[in-house]
Structure formats: structure tokens, C-alpha cells
GROMACS .gro file of C-alpha atoms in nm:
model
  327
    1MET     CA    1  -0.090   4.408   1.294
    2THR     CA    2  -0.128   4.654   1.586
    3GLY     CA    3  -0.179   4.555   1.927
    4ILE     CA    4  -0.507   4.683   2.155
    5MET     CA    5  -0.635   5.006   2.066
    6GLN     CA    6  -0.798   5.258   2.321
    7LEU     CA    7  -1.181   5.316   2.261
    8PRO     CA    8  -1.361   5.499   2.158
    9ILE     CA    9  -1.202   5.460   1.757
   10ARG     CA   10  -1.165   5.772   1.566
   11THR     CA   11  -1.359   5.737   1.264
   12ALA     CA   12  -1.445   5.830   0.905
   13VAL     CA   13  -1.626   5.779   0.604
   14VAL     CA   14  -1.522   5.873   0.243
   15GLY     CA   15  -1.771   5.852   0.004
   16LEU     CA   16  -2.148   5.950   0.089
   17GLY     CA   17  -2.325   5.802  -0.152
   18TYR     CA   18  -2.625   5.603  -0.073
   19PHE     CA   19  -2.408   5.285   0.105
   20GLY     CA   20  -2.197   5.582   0.295
   21ARG     CA   21  -2.449   5.727   0.449
   22PHE     CA   22  -2.530   5.377   0.612
   23HIS     CA   23  -2.200   5.342   0.747
   24ALA     CA   24  -2.182   5.726   0.888
   25ARG     CA   25  -2.490   5.607   1.084
   26HIS     CA   26  -2.327   5.332   1.215
   27TYR     CA   27  -2.018   5.446   1.304
   28ALA     CA   28  -2.229   5.693   1.475
   29GLY     CA   29  -2.457   5.473   1.661
   30ASN     CA   30  -2.162   5.268   1.802
   31GLU     CA   31  -1.983   5.291   2.131
   32LYS     CA   32  -1.676   5.211   2.009
   33ALA     CA   33  -1.656   5.440   1.777
   34ASN     CA   34  -1.618   5.825   1.767
   35LEU     CA   35  -1.718   5.948   1.391
   36VAL     CA   36  -1.483   6.239   1.352
   37ALA     CA   37  -1.540   6.283   0.999
   38VAL     CA   38  -1.783   6.268   0.709
   39CYS     CA   39  -1.604   6.325   0.354
   40ASP     CA   40  -1.774   6.356   0.012
   41ALA     CA   41  -1.593   6.528  -0.273
   42ASP     CA   42  -1.968   6.664  -0.297
   43SER     CA   43  -1.918   6.940  -0.009
   44ALA     CA   44  -2.312   6.965   0.025
   45ARG     CA   45  -2.333   6.592   0.054
   46ALA     CA   46  -2.066   6.586   0.342
   47GLU     CA   47  -2.257   6.923   0.507
   48GLU     CA   48  -2.591   6.730   0.502
   49ILE     CA   49  -2.468   6.389   0.634
   50ALA     CA   50  -2.259   6.580   0.916
   51ALA     CA   51  -2.561   6.729   0.998
   52GLU     CA   52  -2.750   6.384   1.071
   53PHE     CA   53  -2.496   6.173   1.219
   54GLY     CA   54  -2.215   6.434   1.346
   55GLY     CA   55  -1.860   6.466   1.263
   56ALA     CA   56  -1.723   6.724   1.056
   57PRO     CA   57  -1.774   6.756   0.740
   58VAL     CA   58  -1.483   6.702   0.473
   59SER     CA   59  -1.440   6.754   0.096
   60ASP     CA   60  -1.089   6.625   0.052
   61TYR     CA   61  -1.002   6.285   0.216
   62ARG     CA   62  -0.637   6.398   0.207
   63GLN     CA   63  -0.692   6.626   0.507
   64LEU     CA   64  -0.789   6.309   0.726
   65PRO     CA   65  -0.472   6.139   0.848
   66GLY     CA   66  -0.401   6.243   1.256
   67GLN     CA   67  -0.773   6.277   1.297
   68VAL     CA   68  -0.875   5.886   1.215
   69ASP     CA   69  -0.792   5.579   1.318
   70ALA     CA   70  -1.005   5.391   1.066
   71VAL     CA   71  -1.250   5.473   0.772
   72SER     CA   72  -1.499   5.322   0.585
   73ILE     CA   73  -1.450   5.388   0.201
   74ALA     CA   74  -1.753   5.385  -0.020
   75VAL     CA   75  -1.640   5.560  -0.302
   76PRO     CA   76  -1.666   5.415  -0.675
   77THR     CA   77  -1.491   5.131  -0.742
   78SER     CA   78  -1.276   5.294  -0.993
   79LYS     CA   79  -1.117   5.469  -0.697
   80HIS     CA   80  -1.043   5.204  -0.443
   81TYR     CA   81  -0.709   5.147  -0.495
   82GLU     CA   82  -0.593   5.534  -0.460
   83VAL     CA   83  -0.803   5.617  -0.182
   84ALA     CA   84  -0.748   5.255   0.026
   85ARG     CA   85  -0.375   5.280  -0.043
   86PHE     CA   86  -0.370   5.627   0.070
   87PHE     CA   87  -0.477   5.545   0.420
   88ILE     CA   88  -0.307   5.240   0.459
   89GLU     CA   89   0.017   5.377   0.376
   90ASN     CA   90  -0.088   5.644   0.653
   91GLY     CA   91  -0.125   5.414   0.927
   92VAL     CA   92  -0.500   5.425   0.910
   93HIS     CA   93  -0.707   5.088   0.914
   94VAL     CA   94  -0.889   5.051   0.632
   95LEU     CA   95  -1.289   4.861   0.537
   96VAL     CA   96  -1.313   4.935   0.138
   97GLU     CA   97  -1.649   4.837   0.001
   98LYS     CA   98  -1.681   4.529  -0.235
   99PRO     CA   99  -1.496   4.455  -0.477
  100ILE     CA  100  -1.186   4.535  -0.306
  101THR     CA  101  -1.011   4.685  -0.655
  102GLU     CA  102  -1.116   4.675  -1.017
  103SER     CA  103  -0.763   4.472  -1.098
  104VAL     CA  104  -0.604   4.159  -0.903
  105SER     CA  105  -0.266   4.319  -0.927
  106ASP     CA  106  -0.388   4.614  -0.734
  107ALA     CA  107  -0.572   4.413  -0.455
  108ASP     CA  108  -0.236   4.227  -0.443
  109THR     CA  109  -0.057   4.615  -0.374
  110LEU     CA  110  -0.277   4.662  -0.092
  111VAL     CA  111  -0.262   4.336   0.085
  112LYS     CA  112   0.117   4.333   0.068
  113LEU     CA  113   0.117   4.752   0.186
  114ALA     CA  114  -0.156   4.644   0.506
  115GLU     CA  115   0.068   4.360   0.614
  116LYS     CA  116   0.393   4.616   0.578
  117HIS     CA  117   0.219   4.858   0.766
  118GLY     CA  118   0.046   4.632   1.027
  119VAL     CA  119  -0.311   4.789   0.990
  120VAL     CA  120  -0.638   4.635   0.927
  121LEU     CA  121  -0.742   4.590   0.589
  122GLN     CA  122  -1.122   4.473   0.565
  123VAL     CA  123  -1.357   4.405   0.248
  124GLY     CA  124  -1.726   4.474   0.242
  125HIS     CA  125  -1.872   4.139   0.143
  126ILE     CA  126  -2.201   4.232   0.367
  127GLU     CA  127  -2.347   3.884   0.286
  128ARG     CA  128  -2.095   3.691   0.517
  129PHE     CA  129  -2.265   3.886   0.799
  130SER     CA  130  -2.614   3.780   0.690
  131ALA     CA  131  -2.788   3.603   0.981
  132ALA     CA  132  -2.929   3.415   0.685
  133PHE     CA  133  -2.592   3.321   0.588
  134LYS     CA  134  -2.492   3.195   0.902
  135ALA     CA  135  -2.746   2.987   1.003
  136LEU     CA  136  -2.655   2.774   0.685
  137ALA     CA  137  -2.276   2.815   0.705
  138GLU     CA  138  -2.411   2.609   1.049
  139LYS     CA  139  -2.562   2.300   0.846
  140VAL     CA  140  -2.331   2.272   0.563
  141SER     CA  141  -2.080   1.968   0.598
  142ARG     CA  142  -1.948   1.898   0.201
  143PRO     CA  143  -2.127   2.051  -0.033
  144LEU     CA  144  -2.156   1.898  -0.424
  145PHE     CA  145  -2.357   2.101  -0.594
  146ILE     CA  146  -2.419   2.468  -0.553
  147GLU     CA  147  -2.689   2.698  -0.701
  148SER     CA  148  -2.657   3.075  -0.658
  149ARG     CA  149  -2.951   3.325  -0.783
  150ARG     CA  150  -2.964   3.698  -0.759
  151ILE     CA  151  -3.164   3.864  -0.934
  152SER     CA  152  -3.330   4.218  -0.926
  153PRO     CA  153  -3.517   4.482  -1.115
  154TRP     CA  154  -3.319   4.753  -1.314
  155LYS     CA  155  -3.188   5.019  -1.062
  156PRO     CA  156  -2.981   5.354  -1.147
  157ARG     CA  157  -2.654   5.272  -0.909
  158ALA     CA  158  -2.342   5.128  -0.938
  159THR     CA  159  -2.332   5.141  -1.345
  160ASP     CA  160  -1.966   5.155  -1.320
  161VAL     CA  161  -1.890   4.818  -1.310
  162ASP     CA  162  -2.037   4.503  -1.477
  163VAL     CA  163  -2.307   4.281  -1.284
  164VAL     CA  164  -2.010   4.036  -1.223
  165LEU     CA  165  -1.862   4.272  -0.967
  166ASP     CA  166  -2.200   4.451  -0.859
  167LEU     CA  167  -2.391   4.185  -0.730
  168MET     CA  168  -2.237   3.821  -0.874
  169ILE     CA  169  -1.957   3.889  -0.666
  170HIS     CA  170  -2.129   3.870  -0.315
  171ASP     CA  171  -2.225   3.506  -0.407
  172ILE     CA  172  -1.888   3.455  -0.556
  173ASP     CA  173  -1.739   3.531  -0.232
  174LEU     CA  174  -1.985   3.325  -0.036
  175VAL     CA  175  -1.925   2.995  -0.204
  176LEU     CA  176  -1.558   3.055  -0.196
  177GLY     CA  177  -1.628   3.055   0.187
  178LEU     CA  178  -1.830   2.722   0.169
  179VAL     CA  179  -1.611   2.516  -0.059
  180ASP     CA  180  -1.300   2.638   0.039
  181SER     CA  181  -1.079   2.464  -0.252
  182PRO     CA  182  -0.892   2.624  -0.544
  183VAL     CA  183  -1.107   2.699  -0.864
  184GLU     CA  184  -1.030   2.405  -1.127
  185THR     CA  185  -1.238   2.499  -1.436
  186LEU     CA  186  -1.458   2.790  -1.521
  187GLN     CA  187  -1.731   2.885  -1.805
  188ALA     CA  188  -1.943   3.191  -1.811
  189LEU     CA  189  -2.147   3.348  -2.024
  190GLY     CA  190  -2.290   3.698  -2.008
  191ALA     CA  191  -2.454   3.989  -2.193
  192PRO     CA  192  -2.504   4.371  -2.201
  193VAL     CA  193  -2.858   4.502  -2.193
  194LEU     CA  194  -2.941   4.866  -2.059
  195ASN     CA  195  -2.578   4.904  -2.025
  196SER     CA  196  -2.192   4.892  -2.204
  197SER     CA  197  -2.085   4.602  -1.963
  198GLU     CA  198  -2.298   4.252  -1.875
  199ASP     CA  199  -2.624   4.315  -1.715
  200ILE     CA  200  -2.674   3.929  -1.699
  201ALA     CA  201  -2.435   3.673  -1.633
  202ASN     CA  202  -2.375   3.292  -1.510
  203ALA     CA  203  -2.063   3.108  -1.389
  204ARG     CA  204  -1.991   2.721  -1.409
  205ILE     CA  205  -1.740   2.670  -1.163
  206THR     CA  206  -1.579   2.335  -1.095
  207PHE     CA  207  -1.341   2.316  -0.745
  208GLU     CA  208  -1.052   2.105  -0.741
  209ASN     CA  209  -1.239   1.887  -0.444
  210GLY     CA  210  -1.496   1.828  -0.708
  211THR     CA  211  -1.767   2.045  -0.572
  212VAL     CA  212  -1.969   2.221  -0.843
  213ALA     CA  213  -2.149   2.558  -0.850
  214ASP     CA  214  -2.380   2.748  -1.056
  215ILE     CA  215  -2.404   3.127  -1.012
  216THR     CA  216  -2.647   3.323  -1.194
  217ALA     CA  217  -2.661   3.736  -1.118
  218SER     CA  218  -2.903   3.973  -1.339
  219ARG     CA  219  -2.998   4.334  -1.260
  220ILE     CA  220  -3.244   4.343  -1.532
  221ALA     CA  221  -3.510   4.103  -1.400
  222GLY     CA  222  -3.870   4.149  -1.352
  223HIS     CA  223  -3.881   4.018  -0.968
  224THR     CA  224  -3.645   4.001  -0.671
  225GLU     CA  225  -3.459   3.643  -0.616
  226ARG     CA  226  -3.195   3.573  -0.355
  227LYS     CA  227  -3.125   3.216  -0.308
  228LEU     CA  228  -2.852   2.963  -0.240
  229ARG     CA  229  -2.936   2.632  -0.312
  230MET     CA  230  -2.685   2.327  -0.181
  231PHE     CA  231  -2.686   1.962  -0.258
  232GLN     CA  232  -2.513   1.770   0.013
  233LEU     CA  233  -2.504   1.353   0.048
  234ASP     CA  234  -2.817   1.295   0.176
  235ASN     CA  235  -2.929   1.644   0.220
  236TYR     CA  236  -3.046   1.971   0.017
  237LEU     CA  237  -3.049   2.327   0.162
  238ILE     CA  238  -3.210   2.632   0.051
  239CYS     CA  239  -3.119   3.015   0.183
  240ASP     CA  240  -3.375   3.238   0.104
  241PHE     CA  241  -3.193   3.562   0.216
  242ALA     CA  242  -3.484   3.767   0.077
  243ASP     CA  243  -3.768   3.591   0.337
  244HIS     CA  244  -3.439   3.509   0.593
  245GLN     CA  245  -3.556   3.121   0.607
  246VAL     CA  246  -3.329   2.798   0.590
  247THR     CA  247  -3.485   2.501   0.447
  248ARG     CA  248  -3.303   2.128   0.479
  249PHE     CA  249  -3.462   1.824   0.306
  250THR     CA  250  -3.319   1.519   0.453
  251ARG     CA  251  -3.348   1.121   0.322
  252ASN     CA  252  -3.433   0.912   0.600
  253PRO     CA  253  -3.253   0.587   0.552
  254GLU     CA  254  -3.470   0.422   0.839
  255ALA     CA  255  -3.794   0.540   0.650
  256ALA     CA  256  -4.057   0.265   0.530
  257ALA     CA  257  -4.164   0.418   0.310
  258ASP     CA  258  -4.043   0.494  -0.044
  259GLY     CA  259  -4.074   0.834  -0.203
  260PRO     CA  260  -4.158   1.169  -0.079
  261ASN     CA  261  -4.219   0.995   0.241
  262ALA     CA  262  -3.889   0.892   0.294
  263ILE     CA  263  -3.792   1.263   0.279
  264SER     CA  264  -3.795   1.484   0.609
  265VAL     CA  265  -3.854   1.877   0.597
  266GLU     CA  266  -3.722   2.103   0.840
  267SER     CA  267  -3.745   2.504   0.813
  268TRP     CA  268  -3.552   2.742   1.058
  269ASP     CA  269  -3.715   3.135   1.032
  270ILE     CA  270  -3.412   3.341   1.066
  271ALA     CA  271  -3.391   3.667   1.298
  272ARG     CA  272  -3.310   3.965   1.103
  273GLU     CA  273  -2.997   4.163   1.210
  274ASP     CA  274  -2.837   4.444   1.014
  275SER     CA  275  -2.551   4.307   0.808
  276LEU     CA  276  -2.396   4.619   0.781
  277GLY     CA  277  -2.368   4.678   1.120
  278ASN     CA  278  -2.269   4.311   1.248
  279GLU     CA  279  -1.954   4.364   0.916
  280ILE     CA  280  -1.850   4.726   1.134
  281ALA     CA  281  -1.881   4.606   1.433
  282GLU     CA  282  -1.629   4.304   1.336
  283PHE     CA  283  -1.430   4.563   1.155
  284LEU     CA  284  -1.408   4.784   1.469
  285GLU     CA  285  -1.312   4.491   1.727
  286CYS     CA  286  -1.054   4.382   1.493
  287VAL     CA  287  -0.882   4.713   1.518
  288GLU     CA  288  -0.921   4.739   1.854
  289THR     CA  289  -0.805   4.377   1.926
  290GLY     CA  290  -0.589   4.327   1.617
  291ARG     CA  291  -0.762   4.032   1.521
  292ARG     CA  292  -0.779   3.919   1.163
  293PRO     CA  293  -1.114   4.009   1.003
  294THR     CA  294  -1.344   3.757   0.853
  295VAL     CA  295  -1.302   3.887   0.494
  296ASP     CA  296  -0.952   4.036   0.506
  297GLY     CA  297  -0.782   4.156   0.190
  298ARG     CA  298  -0.664   3.825   0.093
  299VAL     CA  299  -1.015   3.650   0.087
  300GLY     CA  300  -1.166   3.990  -0.104
  301ARG     CA  301  -0.887   3.983  -0.348
  302GLU     CA  302  -0.968   3.558  -0.439
  303ALA     CA  303  -1.325   3.732  -0.503
  304LEU     CA  304  -1.229   3.945  -0.707
  305ASN     CA  305  -1.005   3.733  -0.895
  306VAL     CA  306  -1.243   3.449  -0.963
  307ALA     CA  307  -1.496   3.766  -1.069
  308THR     CA  308  -1.240   3.852  -1.311
  309MET     CA  309  -1.210   3.486  -1.455
  310ILE     CA  310  -1.565   3.497  -1.519
  311THR     CA  311  -1.570   3.826  -1.674
  312ASP     CA  312  -1.279   3.710  -1.904
  313SER     CA  313  -1.460   3.382  -1.971
  314ILE     CA  314  -1.765   3.606  -2.092
  315ARG     CA  315  -1.590   3.832  -2.291
  316SER     CA  316  -1.393   3.557  -2.485
  317HIS     CA  317  -1.744   3.325  -2.557
  318ARG     CA  318  -1.895   3.663  -2.675
  319ALA     CA  319  -1.584   3.756  -2.887
  320ARG     CA  320  -1.610   3.386  -3.040
  321VAL     CA  321  -2.012   3.399  -3.121
  322GLU     CA  322  -1.920   3.774  -3.261
  323ALA     CA  323  -1.660   3.628  -3.510
  324LYS     CA  324  -1.884   3.334  -3.608
  325LEU     CA  325  -2.197   3.566  -3.653
  326ALA     CA  326  -1.958   3.816  -3.873
  327GLY     CA  327  -1.832   3.492  -4.100
   0.00000   0.00000   0.00000
């Protein structure tokens, strides 16, 4: 990877939809960055964001090499590989939104190209930069069972991918980061409801070290819930990402009483931070210093690999069920 880069870092955002706009805002407000350009195939959208945050409005990302040192890529998932590869091969550092690509083989190619060209490849798994998750991770020792639920009402966005790549992949990445062990077995179920691809999914993953994780994601629920529960020896942790709170239930071996009185409860309200701001700040630091990102290409690739295993399991199960119903 490259060494120390002179500041400010010349940056651009490619893809100015809902999330791309926030990337532009953070680059415009970060003293380490100079927002040189904002790019979208819709030239009117590019002009609108340029007027709001600065930078030249561009409609073709292929104009940017030579003008920028680093880019955020927030185009639809189907375009991640094409756009990221172009910038990597032109020596530009890349922060690509999750998932890294549509296929594991494409992710492998990007990882190898980034290493070959000595550029930073970071994947936008934003929950790693949540203050609530960081507070939880400090209290994790040896997870035995993890239960994660990420459910929300229907929103007309990210319908180009199924719920596994849209929502569940956040929690896949968090679980992989906490467990740090290869997957041993995996079973998953899911169903399409409003889209042609899955809108609700559940996966049960057993890791080689014995940890078991149960992960549920839905984008058709009647309410919003974003919680991760973790059982360890003698304690139970709950991380509420929506309320920014971590709670720990601990068995007190010296307690004289049995039952609930033998359990102590601690709760921490976590100060809210801007997770995307934290993520972009780390990206700029990695570009400046050459250090490896928390969620580099290999980490993003592994999250995609497990997500692909889950999708394959869902569709294999559905095919078996449909065959039985047809018979």
C-alpha cells in the first residue's frame, strides 16, 4: 500500500442517490479532504449536489482519474465491480458501499487488483463504526450464541438486491467480526413477498469454534428493530442499535440468593456518533498513512461469501419445498 499522502486528499463521490449525498457532505466537511467532484449519470442530480456541497458536477466517472486521489462509490450494487475496478486500475483509492460486489469471484478480483496497485480498498459496512457496536465489542470475550434481528417496514430502495444483501449483510459482517472463526455449517430460509427476490430471511450459522449465530432480516415488518443479543459464560449482552444502549446481565456467583436476585444488571446509554462520518474519517486516514482499513476488501469479501452461502441455502430449500408441493 502507498505511504503517507499529502493533505488535503482530492476526493469524489460516484453515485449520488440517497447515500451518495451523505458521502459528499462528509467529504465537504472533513479537513483532510478536498471534494473535487460529484458524479452521477443524471447530470441534473450531479449539479444539484455540487451546488449543495461543492465540487465539479460530472456525469461520467471515467473523467476523474488524474483529478482525484480517492473516491466513494455509491452506485447500484450491480455496478460496484465495474466502477471499483476502473478506479483501482487507475491507482485511485476506493471506498465502495456494501456489498463489495455481486459475486465472490468479482470480489476476489478487486482484492487482488487493490494489492497489485497498492491502493486502499475499503467496504462500507457502516455498522462497524457505530458507537453502540464499538461499546458492545469491548465487552465481548467468548460468545456462545448470538441472535441478531434487523427488521423494518417496507421502503422503496435497494430493491435491486435481496434482503440478504440489502440488510442482513450488516449483521453477517458484525457476527464475523465478533466470532473470528470459519463457518462450519449453515442453514437458511427466506421468502419473496413484495419483490421477486427475498424480502425476509433467517440464517442459522455454526462456526468451527462452536459459536452459533441466528440472524433474521426483514424489510416488510410492521415496526423497526435492530438488536443483537449475545450469550457468553455467565453473562448475556443486548445491543440496541436504534436506542444506542448496551445492557449486560451477569450471574453473581457470590450472591446468597437464588433466582433473579443472583443476577446483576448494568446498562449503558451510548453517546450517538455519526457512523458514516467515522467510516469516512478512517478511509481518509488509511489513504493518508497507508494503514489497512477495519473493513478492507478481504473482510468485505468474506461477508459477501457468507451472504452468498445463505442465499444459496434459501433457494435450495425453496426448490425442495416447491418440488414436494408440485408432486
